């Protein structure tokens, strides 16, 4: 399939504009020195999203100041040191010591990650030949150029080119298929695009069939400020506060009966319970090597808490998970329905989860993305929503957009949020909402 050329993004455009402004300023004032350091600082400062731009600009300024201070000390000691017998060797030793001090100062400030910037600033002051320019004059302009670059980079980087954003609409994306790359993770490009949108105030969240523990691992570095709908609508989870805002629990007696059936059949199963915002997973004896391997794989997560025993009688169960062959799990579904649980339970079957084994999740029928999305919208006092990736969601949202290309979905979310889109069913509906 022919691969299309990537488009020129706003970061590239902003960087070019900032570089042009700097060159224009140096030309206009007739500056005799090179704009090199201003350009370098500006290019470093302009980041994909506003928050990172501000952080990078601040860190660049602090790093330069640290390097400038240690560089000034080195310049003050240069002549006395070089006047000693074997002065060049002593000067080399002094530079090594000052580099050590420069790095240590970043550690004292708790900003080890700016050590590189601080060292570059020091080396540019103390080590680089300045071609007849006074070291102290060079030091002064080095600091001035850095702050000029930081200022222009921050100003251009935070500039918005779009019109009014749709902060009155909840944008929801399914994680399981649409936003994942071939490696089953959200790409860095998509994370950057979504983070930029969230920084601008967009109401964005996700729906996933995964547990919160699995979700957290996949959305690392993604700024999800709103609660997410996990386990296909079974829980509403706040990632930042580590809280379960709502959970669709099983009826107590039904949970006990299912556990008794699984125990009587000598099945290896996991009982998932939420206790005071802690996800606890109880399990019985595991004799199958696949079951042992599956447990070993999952329990490495810091977000899962496993206990080898039965749950307390008073515990309300969120769901059961059973690892077995596909055919045996289908038979289990039929047995549970014959016990009178038809219409009361929801089954999620995932094939080839570990080795040749499949995984069956048994939940309450109340666990529904539609119900949980409706609950979230009421919590946020939002009246309109768009779901991307779920063909059956339109009963609980204004528009459901089915798409299998994760790059296109992120682009569509961004376009719908900013209003930069050709007339489609989504844009027409958003226009109706606005009016």
CSV table of C-alpha atoms in Angstrom, one decimal, residues 37-191:
chain,number,residue,atom,x,y,z
A,37,UNK,CA,22.9,30.4,20.9
A,38,UNK,CA,19.6,32.2,20.7
A,39,UNK,CA,18.5,29.9,17.9
A,40,UNK,CA,19.6,26.7,19.7
A,41,UNK,CA,17.7,27.8,22.9
A,42,UNK,CA,14.6,28.6,20.9
A,43,UNK,CA,14.6,25.3,18.9
A,44,UNK,CA,15.0,23.3,22.2
A,45,UNK,CA,12.3,25.3,24.0
A,46,UNK,CA,9.5,24.8,21.4
A,47,UNK,CA,7.9,21.5,22.3
A,48,UNK,CA,4.9,19.6,21.0
A,49,UNK,CA,2.6,20.9,23.8
A,50,UNK,CA,2.4,24.1,25.8
A,51,UNK,CA,3.2,22.5,29.2
A,52,UNK,CA,6.4,20.9,27.9
A,53,UNK,CA,7.4,24.2,26.2
A,54,UNK,CA,7.2,26.1,29.5
A,55,UNK,CA,9.0,23.4,31.4
A,56,UNK,CA,11.8,23.2,28.8
A,57,UNK,CA,12.2,26.9,28.7
A,58,UNK,CA,12.4,27.2,32.5
A,59,UNK,CA,14.9,24.4,32.7
A,60,UNK,CA,17.0,25.8,29.9
A,61,UNK,CA,17.2,29.2,31.7
A,62,UNK,CA,18.2,27.5,35.0
A,63,UNK,CA,20.8,25.3,33.4
A,64,UNK,CA,22.3,28.3,31.6
A,65,UNK,CA,22.5,30.3,34.9
A,66,UNK,CA,24.2,27.5,36.7
A,67,UNK,CA,26.7,27.0,33.9
A,68,UNK,CA,27.3,30.8,33.7
A,69,UNK,CA,28.0,31.1,37.4
A,70,UNK,CA,30.5,28.2,37.4
A,71,UNK,CA,32.0,29.5,34.2
A,72,UNK,CA,32.4,32.9,35.7
A,73,UNK,CA,34.3,31.4,38.7
A,74,UNK,CA,36.5,29.5,36.3
A,75,UNK,CA,37.3,32.6,34.3
A,76,UNK,CA,38.1,34.5,37.5
A,77,UNK,CA,40.6,31.8,38.4
A,78,UNK,CA,42.0,31.2,34.9
A,79,UNK,CA,44.9,33.7,35.0
A,80,UNK,CA,46.2,32.8,38.5
A,81,UNK,CA,46.0,29.1,37.8
A,82,UNK,CA,47.8,29.4,34.4
A,83,UNK,CA,50.5,31.4,36.1
A,84,UNK,CA,51.5,28.5,38.3
A,85,UNK,CA,54.2,26.1,37.2
A,86,UNK,CA,52.6,23.6,34.9
A,87,UNK,CA,49.7,26.0,34.7
A,88,UNK,CA,48.0,24.3,31.7
A,89,UNK,CA,47.7,21.1,33.6
A,90,UNK,CA,46.2,22.9,36.6
A,91,UNK,CA,43.8,24.6,34.3
A,92,UNK,CA,42.7,21.3,32.9
A,93,UNK,CA,42.2,20.0,36.4
A,94,UNK,CA,40.2,23.1,37.4
A,95,UNK,CA,37.8,22.6,34.4
A,96,UNK,CA,37.3,19.0,35.4
A,97,UNK,CA,36.5,20.1,39.0
A,98,UNK,CA,34.2,22.9,37.8
A,99,UNK,CA,32.3,20.4,35.6
A,100,UNK,CA,31.8,18.2,38.7
A,101,UNK,CA,30.6,21.2,40.7
A,102,UNK,CA,28.2,22.2,37.8
A,103,UNK,CA,26.6,18.8,37.7
A,104,UNK,CA,26.4,18.6,41.5
A,105,UNK,CA,24.6,22.0,41.7
A,106,UNK,CA,21.8,20.5,39.4
A,107,UNK,CA,21.6,17.6,41.9
A,108,UNK,CA,21.2,19.9,44.8
A,109,UNK,CA,18.4,21.7,43.1
A,110,UNK,CA,16.7,18.4,42.3
A,111,UNK,CA,17.1,19.0,38.6
A,112,UNK,CA,19.6,16.3,37.5
A,113,UNK,CA,18.0,16.3,34.0
A,114,UNK,CA,19.4,19.8,33.3
A,115,UNK,CA,23.0,18.8,34.0
A,116,UNK,CA,23.6,18.5,30.3
A,117,UNK,CA,22.4,22.1,29.6
A,118,UNK,CA,24.4,23.4,32.6
A,119,UNK,CA,27.6,21.7,31.4
A,120,UNK,CA,27.1,23.0,27.8
A,121,UNK,CA,26.7,26.5,29.2
A,122,UNK,CA,29.8,26.1,31.3
A,123,UNK,CA,31.9,24.8,28.4
A,124,UNK,CA,30.8,27.5,26.1
A,125,UNK,CA,32.0,30.1,28.6
A,126,UNK,CA,35.1,28.6,30.1
A,127,UNK,CA,36.5,26.2,27.4
A,128,UNK,CA,35.5,27.5,23.9
A,129,UNK,CA,37.9,30.1,22.4
A,130,UNK,CA,36.1,33.5,22.1
A,131,UNK,CA,38.1,35.0,19.2
A,132,UNK,CA,39.3,38.1,21.0
A,133,UNK,CA,36.0,38.8,22.8
A,134,UNK,CA,36.3,39.5,26.5
A,135,UNK,CA,35.3,36.3,28.5
A,136,UNK,CA,33.1,38.4,30.7
A,137,UNK,CA,31.4,40.1,27.7
A,138,UNK,CA,30.9,36.7,26.2
A,139,UNK,CA,29.4,35.5,29.5
A,140,UNK,CA,27.0,38.4,29.6
A,141,UNK,CA,25.8,37.9,26.1
A,142,UNK,CA,25.6,34.1,26.6
A,143,UNK,CA,23.0,34.7,29.4
A,144,UNK,CA,21.2,37.4,27.4
A,145,UNK,CA,21.0,35.2,24.4
A,146,UNK,CA,19.6,32.3,26.4
A,147,UNK,CA,16.8,34.4,27.9
A,148,UNK,CA,16.0,36.0,24.5
A,149,UNK,CA,15.7,32.5,23.1
A,150,UNK,CA,13.6,31.3,26.0
A,151,UNK,CA,11.3,34.3,25.7
A,152,UNK,CA,10.8,34.0,21.9
A,153,UNK,CA,10.5,30.2,22.1
A,154,UNK,CA,7.9,30.4,24.9
A,155,UNK,CA,5.9,33.1,23.1
A,156,UNK,CA,5.8,31.4,19.8
A,157,UNK,CA,5.3,28.0,21.3
A,158,UNK,CA,2.3,29.0,23.2
A,159,UNK,CA,0.6,30.8,20.4
A,160,UNK,CA,-2.7,29.4,19.3
A,161,UNK,CA,-3.7,29.5,15.6
A,162,UNK,CA,-7.2,28.0,15.9
A,163,UNK,CA,-10.5,29.5,16.7
A,164,UNK,CA,-12.9,28.7,19.4
A,165,UNK,CA,-12.5,25.1,20.8
A,166,UNK,CA,-15.4,22.7,21.5
A,167,UNK,CA,-15.0,22.5,25.3
A,168,UNK,CA,-18.7,21.8,25.6
A,169,UNK,CA,-18.4,18.3,24.0
A,170,UNK,CA,-17.0,15.1,25.6
A,171,UNK,CA,-14.7,13.4,23.1
A,172,UNK,CA,-14.3,9.6,23.8
A,173,UNK,CA,-12.0,7.1,22.1
A,174,UNK,CA,-11.9,3.4,22.4
A,175,UNK,CA,-8.4,2.3,23.3
A,176,UNK,CA,-8.6,-1.4,22.5
A,177,UNK,CA,-8.4,-1.2,18.7
A,178,UNK,CA,-8.5,2.2,17.3
A,179,UNK,CA,-5.8,4.0,19.2
A,180,UNK,CA,-3.3,1.2,19.4
A,181,UNK,CA,-0.4,0.7,17.0
A,182,UNK,CA,0.8,-2.7,15.7
A,183,UNK,CA,2.7,-3.0,18.9
A,184,UNK,CA,-0.5,-2.7,21.0
A,185,UNK,CA,0.5,0.7,22.4
A,186,UNK,CA,-0.4,4.3,21.8
A,187,UNK,CA,2.2,5.8,19.5
A,188,UNK,CA,4.3,8.8,20.6
A,189,UNK,CA,2.8,10.8,17.8
A,190,UNK,CA,-0.8,10.2,19.1
A,191,UNK,CA,0.2,10.9,22.7
